[in-house]
């Protein structure tokens, strides 16, 4: 089966095809550059091999994966004027798209827990966030996410397809369900349960940790430690709220007939543009230790030339 995606001239009505292709290509390459810079900086500097930065390392890896699940297909469609995508390829794209979304919530949840232990229980931080526990957190986080997304998309396979016209530029599960002849009730219930779980878990953990962090900062008499803690948590909160906004709007727009198709399509791809661009700039480059290491590496490269 070949799925027909919506025409891009609706979105790029003020642009020609080739400028749109160049803009998309530059955006994709800049996303990869920013995220790979953070990945390489953390991997090559032993001073950054700490729980906070190891958890942070998962964020640019996940963002690069999310951008790669969309941009190659999008750029090919713009360049070739071919709006079709095979159903297996659409399923594969949808799998990585949802894997990226679920991992984003779990990574930020784990990072919130790490900051809670570091600020509220500093004397126990070394005993709790050991290398073994860190490996368990990261492995369990990715394994659970992978298993759940596999289960979500496995429910789509047994059902027949009655339509070939896609309503979105991205192969979201909600868009794929509209192609099915039946089985939408089971997929809807399971999909909504997963959404409630991811959002409920993240919001609960973030709310719990931030309330306790705020209480600790208020009662802490050391102003320097208080400012540093608030800066770190403020950065994390900005990233989390950006993810919430970019994720919830497309989900709600699919279930509302009052949202214009143009806005729905724009926000369907915004989650693969803004978080991967903003996360390394806000979380990576604003973190003092990472910024210093990056500047040091940059200076050494200049001197070597």
mmCIF file of C-alpha atoms in Angstrom:
data_model
loop_
_atom_site.group_PDB
_atom_site.id
_atom_site.type_symbol
_atom_site.label_atom_id
_atom_site.label_comp_id
_atom_site.label_asym_id
_atom_site.label_seq_id
_atom_site.Cartn_x
_atom_site.Cartn_y
_atom_site.Cartn_z
ATOM 1 C CA UNK A 1 0.000 0.000 0.000
ATOM 2 C CA UNK A 2 1.142 3.515 -0.834
ATOM 3 C CA UNK A 3 0.012 6.338 1.455
ATOM 4 C CA UNK A 4 -0.459 9.778 -0.051
ATOM 5 C CA UNK A 5 0.668 12.570 2.268
ATOM 6 C CA UNK A 6 -0.803 16.116 2.026
ATOM 7 C CA UNK A 7 0.752 18.538 -0.430
ATOM 8 C CA UNK A 8 3.471 20.766 0.968
ATOM 9 C CA UNK A 9 2.448 23.776 -1.125
ATOM 10 C CA UNK A 10 -0.246 24.417 1.488
ATOM 11 C CA UNK A 11 2.464 25.095 4.053
ATOM 12 C CA UNK A 12 5.105 26.540 1.725
ATOM 13 C CA UNK A 13 2.656 28.702 -0.201
ATOM 14 C CA UNK A 14 4.960 31.743 0.020
ATOM 15 C CA UNK A 15 8.066 29.796 -0.896
ATOM 16 C CA UNK A 16 9.302 27.978 -3.926
ATOM 17 C CA UNK A 17 10.158 24.318 -3.639
ATOM 18 C CA UNK A 18 13.948 24.674 -3.827
ATOM 19 C CA UNK A 19 14.288 27.431 -1.205
ATOM 20 C CA UNK A 20 12.072 25.295 1.045
ATOM 21 C CA UNK A 21 14.349 22.306 0.417
ATOM 22 C CA UNK A 22 17.489 24.342 1.188
ATOM 23 C CA UNK A 23 15.910 25.774 4.340
ATOM 24 C CA UNK A 24 14.891 22.281 5.510
ATOM 25 C CA UNK A 25 18.335 20.863 4.752
ATOM 26 C CA UNK A 26 20.117 23.673 6.644
ATOM 27 C CA UNK A 27 17.755 23.228 9.601
ATOM 28 C CA UNK A 28 18.405 19.462 9.688
ATOM 29 C CA UNK A 29 22.185 19.872 9.441
ATOM 30 C CA UNK A 30 22.168 22.556 12.157
ATOM 31 C CA UNK A 31 20.140 20.258 14.436
ATOM 32 C CA UNK A 32 22.665 17.454 13.885
ATOM 33 C CA UNK A 33 25.606 19.831 14.437
ATOM 34 C CA UNK A 34 24.257 21.196 17.734
ATOM 35 C CA UNK A 35 23.330 17.805 19.139
ATOM 36 C CA UNK A 36 26.485 16.045 17.964
ATOM 37 C CA UNK A 37 28.537 18.845 19.560
ATOM 38 C CA UNK A 38 26.935 18.119 22.931
ATOM 39 C CA UNK A 39 27.367 14.353 22.482
ATOM 40 C CA UNK A 40 31.055 14.604 21.526
ATOM 41 C CA UNK A 41 31.802 17.146 24.280
ATOM 42 C CA UNK A 42 30.349 14.907 27.002
ATOM 43 C CA UNK A 43 31.914 11.712 25.628
ATOM 44 C CA UNK A 44 35.438 13.109 25.239
ATOM 45 C CA UNK A 45 35.717 14.875 28.608
ATOM 46 C CA UNK A 46 36.138 12.672 31.671
ATOM 47 C CA UNK A 47 35.158 15.545 33.962
ATOM 48 C CA UNK A 48 31.664 15.366 32.462
ATOM 49 C CA UNK A 49 31.284 11.638 33.116
ATOM 50 C CA UNK A 50 28.883 12.290 35.986
ATOM 51 C CA UNK A 51 25.261 11.131 36.407
ATOM 52 C CA UNK A 52 23.815 14.536 35.493
ATOM 53 C CA UNK A 53 25.705 14.745 32.199
ATOM 54 C CA UNK A 54 25.332 11.048 31.343
ATOM 55 C CA UNK A 55 21.550 11.456 31.639
ATOM 56 C CA UNK A 56 21.785 14.670 29.623
ATOM 57 C CA UNK A 57 23.718 12.754 26.948
ATOM 58 C CA UNK A 58 20.559 10.774 26.169
ATOM 59 C CA UNK A 59 18.696 13.974 25.237
ATOM 60 C CA UNK A 60 20.770 15.003 22.161
ATOM 61 C CA UNK A 61 20.937 11.368 21.036
ATOM 62 C CA UNK A 62 17.158 11.179 21.201
ATOM 63 C CA UNK A 63 16.708 14.585 19.518
ATOM 64 C CA UNK A 64 19.005 13.605 16.641
ATOM 65 C CA UNK A 65 17.029 10.362 16.230
ATOM 66 C CA UNK A 66 13.728 12.273 16.201
ATOM 67 C CA UNK A 67 14.921 14.764 13.581
ATOM 68 C CA UNK A 68 16.311 11.937 11.428
ATOM 69 C CA UNK A 69 12.962 10.116 11.540
ATOM 70 C CA UNK A 70 11.328 13.096 9.786
ATOM 71 C CA UNK A 71 13.736 15.227 7.746
ATOM 72 C CA UNK A 72 15.153 12.714 5.195
ATOM 73 C CA UNK A 73 11.648 11.685 4.086
ATOM 74 C CA UNK A 74 10.410 15.287 4.157
ATOM 75 C CA UNK A 75 13.358 16.599 2.132
ATOM 76 C CA UNK A 76 13.051 13.771 -0.394
ATOM 77 C CA UNK A 77 9.347 14.520 -0.865
ATOM 78 C CA UNK A 78 10.017 18.237 -1.400
ATOM 79 C CA UNK A 79 12.853 17.609 -3.855
ATOM 80 C CA UNK A 80 11.186 14.853 -5.878
ATOM 81 C CA UNK A 81 7.609 16.227 -5.705
ATOM 82 C CA UNK A 82 6.621 12.725 -4.663
ATOM 83 C CA UNK A 83 4.082 12.852 -1.830
ATOM 84 C CA UNK A 84 3.727 9.084 -1.468
ATOM 85 C CA UNK A 85 5.208 6.807 1.183
ATOM 86 C CA UNK A 86 4.803 3.052 1.473
ATOM 87 C CA UNK A 87 2.773 1.760 4.397
ATOM 88 C CA UNK A 88 5.721 -0.215 5.913
ATOM 89 C CA UNK A 89 7.920 2.895 5.645
ATOM 90 C CA UNK A 90 5.164 4.947 7.271
ATOM 91 C CA UNK A 91 4.921 2.413 10.109
ATOM 92 C CA UNK A 92 8.706 2.558 10.564
ATOM 93 C CA UNK A 93 8.688 6.351 10.654
ATOM 94 C CA UNK A 94 5.788 6.322 13.111
ATOM 95 C CA UNK A 95 7.639 3.889 15.352
ATOM 96 C CA UNK A 96 10.728 6.119 15.620
ATOM 97 C CA UNK A 97 8.588 9.247 15.957
ATOM 98 C CA UNK A 98 6.773 7.802 18.983
ATOM 99 C CA UNK A 99 9.975 6.258 20.342
ATOM 100 C CA UNK A 100 11.458 9.758 20.290
ATOM 101 C CA UNK A 101 8.433 11.274 22.024
ATOM 102 C CA UNK A 102 8.261 8.658 24.769
ATOM 103 C CA UNK A 103 12.013 8.778 25.379
ATOM 104 C CA UNK A 104 11.909 12.582 25.718
ATOM 105 C CA UNK A 105 9.485 12.325 28.632
ATOM 106 C CA UNK A 106 11.367 9.492 30.337
ATOM 107 C CA UNK A 107 14.745 11.226 29.961
ATOM 108 C CA UNK A 108 13.460 14.504 31.434
ATOM 109 C CA UNK A 109 11.777 12.540 34.228
ATOM 110 C CA UNK A 110 15.057 10.780 35.077
ATOM 111 C CA UNK A 111 16.897 14.114 34.984
ATOM 112 C CA UNK A 112 14.347 15.660 37.359
ATOM 113 C CA UNK A 113 14.887 12.761 39.771
ATOM 114 C CA UNK A 114 18.669 13.225 39.528
ATOM 115 C CA UNK A 115 18.372 16.948 40.372
ATOM 116 C CA UNK A 116 16.044 16.124 43.274
ATOM 117 C CA UNK A 117 18.583 13.744 44.819
ATOM 118 C CA UNK A 118 21.481 16.172 44.190
ATOM 119 C CA UNK A 119 19.741 19.181 45.778
ATOM 120 C CA UNK A 120 17.496 17.664 48.441
ATOM 121 C CA UNK A 121 19.714 14.729 49.490
ATOM 122 C CA UNK A 122 23.278 15.854 48.663
ATOM 123 C CA UNK A 123 24.929 13.631 51.283
ATOM 124 C CA UNK A 124 23.261 10.513 49.856
ATOM 125 C CA UNK A 125 23.754 11.455 46.181
ATOM 126 C CA UNK A 126 26.949 9.424 45.733
ATOM 127 C CA UNK A 127 25.369 6.352 47.329
ATOM 128 C CA UNK A 128 22.136 6.554 45.308
ATOM 129 C CA UNK A 129 23.390 7.644 41.873
ATOM 130 C CA UNK A 130 26.106 5.011 41.555
ATOM 131 C CA UNK A 131 27.329 3.751 38.187
ATOM 132 C CA UNK A 132 25.281 0.560 38.524
ATOM 133 C CA UNK A 133 22.106 2.453 39.393
ATOM 134 C CA UNK A 134 22.714 4.914 36.563
ATOM 135 C CA UNK A 135 23.091 2.064 34.072
ATOM 136 C CA UNK A 136 19.898 0.479 35.406
ATOM 137 C CA UNK A 137 17.983 3.761 35.046
ATOM 138 C CA UNK A 138 19.134 4.398 31.472
ATOM 139 C CA UNK A 139 18.771 0.770 30.315
ATOM 140 C CA UNK A 140 15.382 0.358 31.973
ATOM 141 C CA UNK A 141 14.166 3.661 30.569
ATOM 142 C CA UNK A 142 15.029 2.811 26.948
ATOM 143 C CA UNK A 143 13.978 -0.846 27.209
ATOM 144 C CA UNK A 144 10.591 0.036 28.674
ATOM 145 C CA UNK A 145 10.001 2.745 26.074
ATOM 146 C CA UNK A 146 11.030 0.455 23.205
ATOM 147 C CA UNK A 147 8.775 -2.370 24.416
ATOM 148 C CA UNK A 148 5.746 -0.125 24.890
ATOM 149 C CA UNK A 149 6.052 1.532 21.462
ATOM 150 C CA UNK A 150 6.485 -1.907 19.851
ATOM 151 C CA UNK A 151 3.234 -2.975 21.531
ATOM 152 C CA UNK A 152 1.464 0.204 20.334
ATOM 153 C CA UNK A 153 2.361 -0.360 16.683
ATOM 154 C CA UNK A 154 1.863 -4.117 16.821
ATOM 155 C CA UNK A 155 -1.849 -3.447 17.324
ATOM 156 C CA UNK A 156 -2.008 -1.724 13.920
ATOM 157 C CA UNK A 157 -0.606 -4.632 11.896
ATOM 158 C CA UNK A 158 -3.551 -7.126 11.969
ATOM 159 C CA UNK A 159 -6.121 -4.655 10.588
ATOM 160 C CA UNK A 160 -6.903 -3.932 6.926
ATOM 161 C CA UNK A 161 -6.341 -0.552 5.287
ATOM 162 C CA UNK A 162 -9.287 1.175 3.608
ATOM 163 C CA UNK A 163 -7.748 4.544 2.759
ATOM 164 C CA UNK A 164 -4.466 5.763 1.319
ATOM 165 C CA UNK A 165 -4.692 9.529 1.941
ATOM 166 C CA UNK A 166 -2.718 10.751 4.950
ATOM 167 C CA UNK A 167 -4.018 13.740 6.893
ATOM 168 C CA UNK A 168 -0.572 14.669 8.309
ATOM 169 C CA UNK A 169 2.970 15.214 7.147
ATOM 170 C CA UNK A 170 4.165 12.797 9.838
ATOM 171 C CA UNK A 171 3.075 9.188 10.296
ATOM 172 C CA UNK A 172 1.610 9.618 13.767
ATOM 173 C CA UNK A 173 -0.398 6.708 15.122
ATOM 174 C CA UNK A 174 -3.572 8.827 15.059
ATOM 175 C CA UNK A 175 -3.038 9.493 11.335
ATOM 176 C CA UNK A 176 -2.369 5.795 10.660
ATOM 177 C CA UNK A 177 -5.519 4.782 12.526
ATOM 178 C CA UNK A 178 -7.602 6.851 10.103
ATOM 179 C CA UNK A 179 -6.415 4.533 7.313
ATOM 180 C CA UNK A 180 -7.771 1.400 9.018
ATOM 181 C CA UNK A 181 -11.100 -0.240 8.197
ATOM 182 C CA UNK A 182 -11.710 -1.318 11.804
ATOM 183 C CA UNK A 183 -9.901 -1.896 15.105
ATOM 184 C CA UNK A 184 -9.802 1.799 15.974
ATOM 185 C CA UNK A 185 -11.469 1.323 19.379
ATOM 186 C CA UNK A 186 -8.785 -1.022 20.708
ATOM 187 C CA UNK A 187 -6.008 1.187 19.335
ATOM 188 C CA UNK A 188 -7.652 4.305 20.737
ATOM 189 C CA UNK A 189 -7.976 2.875 24.237
ATOM 190 C CA UNK A 190 -4.424 1.536 24.346
ATOM 191 C CA UNK A 191 -2.993 4.701 22.762
ATOM 192 C CA UNK A 192 -4.791 6.984 25.217
ATOM 193 C CA UNK A 193 -3.624 4.798 28.106
ATOM 194 C CA UNK A 194 -0.009 5.214 26.965
ATOM 195 C CA UNK A 195 -0.438 8.990 26.598
ATOM 196 C CA UNK A 196 -1.918 9.252 30.101
ATOM 197 C CA UNK A 197 0.907 7.114 31.482
ATOM 198 C CA UNK A 198 3.738 9.134 29.885
ATOM 199 C CA UNK A 199 2.262 12.526 30.712
ATOM 200 C CA UNK A 200 1.015 11.471 34.145
ATOM 201 C CA UNK A 201 4.346 9.968 35.165
ATOM 202 C CA UNK A 202 6.384 12.941 33.935
ATOM 203 C CA UNK A 203 4.101 15.601 35.395
ATOM 204 C CA UNK A 204 3.895 13.790 38.750
ATOM 205 C CA UNK A 205 7.647 13.320 39.089
ATOM 206 C CA UNK A 206 8.485 16.840 37.881
ATOM 207 C CA UNK A 207 5.862 18.421 40.179
ATOM 208 C CA UNK A 208 7.025 16.344 43.172
ATOM 209 C CA UNK A 209 10.724 17.044 42.625
ATOM 210 C CA UNK A 210 10.296 20.755 41.911
ATOM 211 C CA UNK A 211 8.133 21.362 44.972
ATOM 212 C CA UNK A 212 10.763 19.729 47.186
ATOM 213 C CA UNK A 213 13.609 21.508 45.363
ATOM 214 C CA UNK A 214 11.849 24.857 45.810
ATOM 215 C CA UNK A 215 11.335 24.185 49.524
ATOM 216 C CA UNK A 216 14.990 23.206 49.896
ATOM 217 C CA UNK A 217 16.174 26.324 48.059
ATOM 218 C CA UNK A 218 13.965 28.595 50.168
ATOM 219 C CA UNK A 219 15.241 27.109 53.423
ATOM 220 C CA UNK A 220 18.861 27.006 52.222
ATOM 221 C CA UNK A 221 20.889 29.952 53.575
ATOM 222 C CA UNK A 222 23.733 29.579 51.056
ATOM 223 C CA UNK A 223 22.839 32.046 48.288
ATOM 224 C CA UNK A 224 25.362 30.689 45.741
ATOM 225 C CA UNK A 225 24.073 27.132 46.040
ATOM 226 C CA UNK A 226 20.492 28.405 45.852
ATOM 227 C CA UNK A 227 21.120 30.392 42.659
ATOM 228 C CA UNK A 228 22.946 27.493 40.988
ATOM 229 C CA UNK A 229 20.157 25.060 41.878
ATOM 230 C CA UNK A 230 17.455 27.404 40.571
ATOM 231 C CA UNK A 231 19.359 28.008 37.316
ATOM 232 C CA UNK A 232 19.756 24.281 36.685
ATOM 233 C CA UNK A 233 16.125 23.522 37.482
ATOM 234 C CA UNK A 234 14.881 26.547 35.544
ATOM 235 C CA UNK A 235 16.646 25.302 32.422
ATOM 236 C CA UNK A 236 15.146 21.848 32.877
ATOM 237 C CA UNK A 237 11.680 23.337 33.356
ATOM 238 C CA UNK A 238 11.933 25.374 30.132
ATOM 239 C CA UNK A 239 12.836 22.237 28.160
ATOM 240 C CA UNK A 240 10.029 20.236 29.785
ATOM 241 C CA UNK A 241 7.357 22.910 29.153
ATOM 242 C CA UNK A 242 8.482 23.252 25.523
ATOM 243 C CA UNK A 243 8.083 19.497 25.093
ATOM 244 C CA UNK A 244 4.642 19.551 26.712
ATOM 245 C CA UNK A 245 3.419 22.333 24.437
ATOM 246 C CA UNK A 246 4.783 20.753 21.238
ATOM 247 C CA UNK A 247 3.370 17.342 22.151
ATOM 248 C CA UNK A 248 -0.053 18.146 23.586
ATOM 249 C CA UNK A 249 -1.218 20.498 20.841
ATOM 250 C CA UNK A 250 -0.887 17.961 17.973
ATOM 251 C CA UNK A 251 -2.545 15.291 20.149
ATOM 252 C CA UNK A 252 -5.491 17.532 21.004
ATOM 253 C CA UNK A 253 -5.808 18.940 17.484
ATOM 254 C CA UNK A 254 -6.309 15.436 16.074
ATOM 255 C CA UNK A 255 -9.359 15.039 18.287
ATOM 256 C CA UNK A 256 -10.876 18.426 17.454
ATOM 257 C CA UNK A 257 -12.613 19.463 14.237
ATOM 258 C CA UNK A 258 -12.204 23.169 15.007
ATOM 259 C CA UNK A 259 -8.415 23.264 14.549
ATOM 260 C CA UNK A 260 -7.493 24.299 10.969
ATOM 261 C CA UNK A 261 -5.656 21.660 8.932
ATOM 262 C CA UNK A 262 -2.833 24.147 8.306
ATOM 263 C CA UNK A 263 -2.125 24.595 12.028
ATOM 264 C CA UNK A 264 -2.400 20.865 12.647
ATOM 265 C CA UNK A 265 0.214 20.124 9.978
ATOM 266 C CA UNK A 266 2.562 22.869 11.152
ATOM 267 C CA UNK A 267 2.468 21.675 14.761
ATOM 268 C CA UNK A 268 2.824 18.052 13.633
ATOM 269 C CA UNK A 269 6.400 18.809 12.520
ATOM 270 C CA UNK A 270 7.220 21.477 15.133
ATOM 271 C CA UNK A 271 8.132 18.810 17.679
ATOM 272 C CA UNK A 272 10.993 17.696 15.400
ATOM 273 C CA UNK A 273 12.313 21.227 14.864
ATOM 274 C CA UNK A 274 12.066 23.321 18.030
ATOM 275 C CA UNK A 275 13.051 20.862 20.823
ATOM 276 C CA UNK A 276 16.085 19.496 18.892
ATOM 277 C CA UNK A 277 17.171 23.088 18.209
ATOM 278 C CA UNK A 278 16.378 24.575 21.612
ATOM 279 C CA UNK A 279 17.521 21.694 23.848
ATOM 280 C CA UNK A 280 21.255 21.848 22.991
ATOM 281 C CA UNK A 281 21.202 25.661 23.040
ATOM 282 C CA UNK A 282 19.309 25.987 26.328
ATOM 283 C CA UNK A 283 20.397 22.875 28.212
ATOM 284 C CA UNK A 284 23.832 22.198 26.772
ATOM 285 C CA UNK A 285 25.370 25.580 26.002
ATOM 286 C CA UNK A 286 23.810 27.228 29.081
ATOM 287 C CA UNK A 287 25.400 24.634 31.381
ATOM 288 C CA UNK A 288 28.649 26.159 32.625
ATOM 289 C CA UNK A 289 30.737 22.970 32.680
ATOM 290 C CA UNK A 290 29.719 21.935 29.138
ATOM 291 C CA UNK A 291 30.224 25.461 27.794
ATOM 292 C CA UNK A 292 33.712 25.675 29.272
ATOM 293 C CA UNK A 293 34.724 22.309 27.842
ATOM 294 C CA UNK A 294 33.394 23.254 24.420
ATOM 295 C CA UNK A 295 35.331 26.531 24.384
ATOM 296 C CA UNK A 296 38.477 24.741 25.558
ATOM 297 C CA UNK A 297 38.194 22.159 22.772
ATOM 298 C CA UNK A 298 37.515 24.912 20.232
ATOM 299 C CA UNK A 299 40.588 26.893 21.322
ATOM 300 C CA UNK A 300 42.775 23.773 21.163
ATOM 301 C CA UNK A 301 41.579 23.059 17.634
ATOM 302 C CA UNK A 302 42.378 26.625 16.539
ATOM 303 C CA UNK A 303 45.873 26.421 18.068
ATOM 304 C CA UNK A 304 46.519 23.076 16.372
ATOM 305 C CA UNK A 305 45.967 24.756 12.986
#
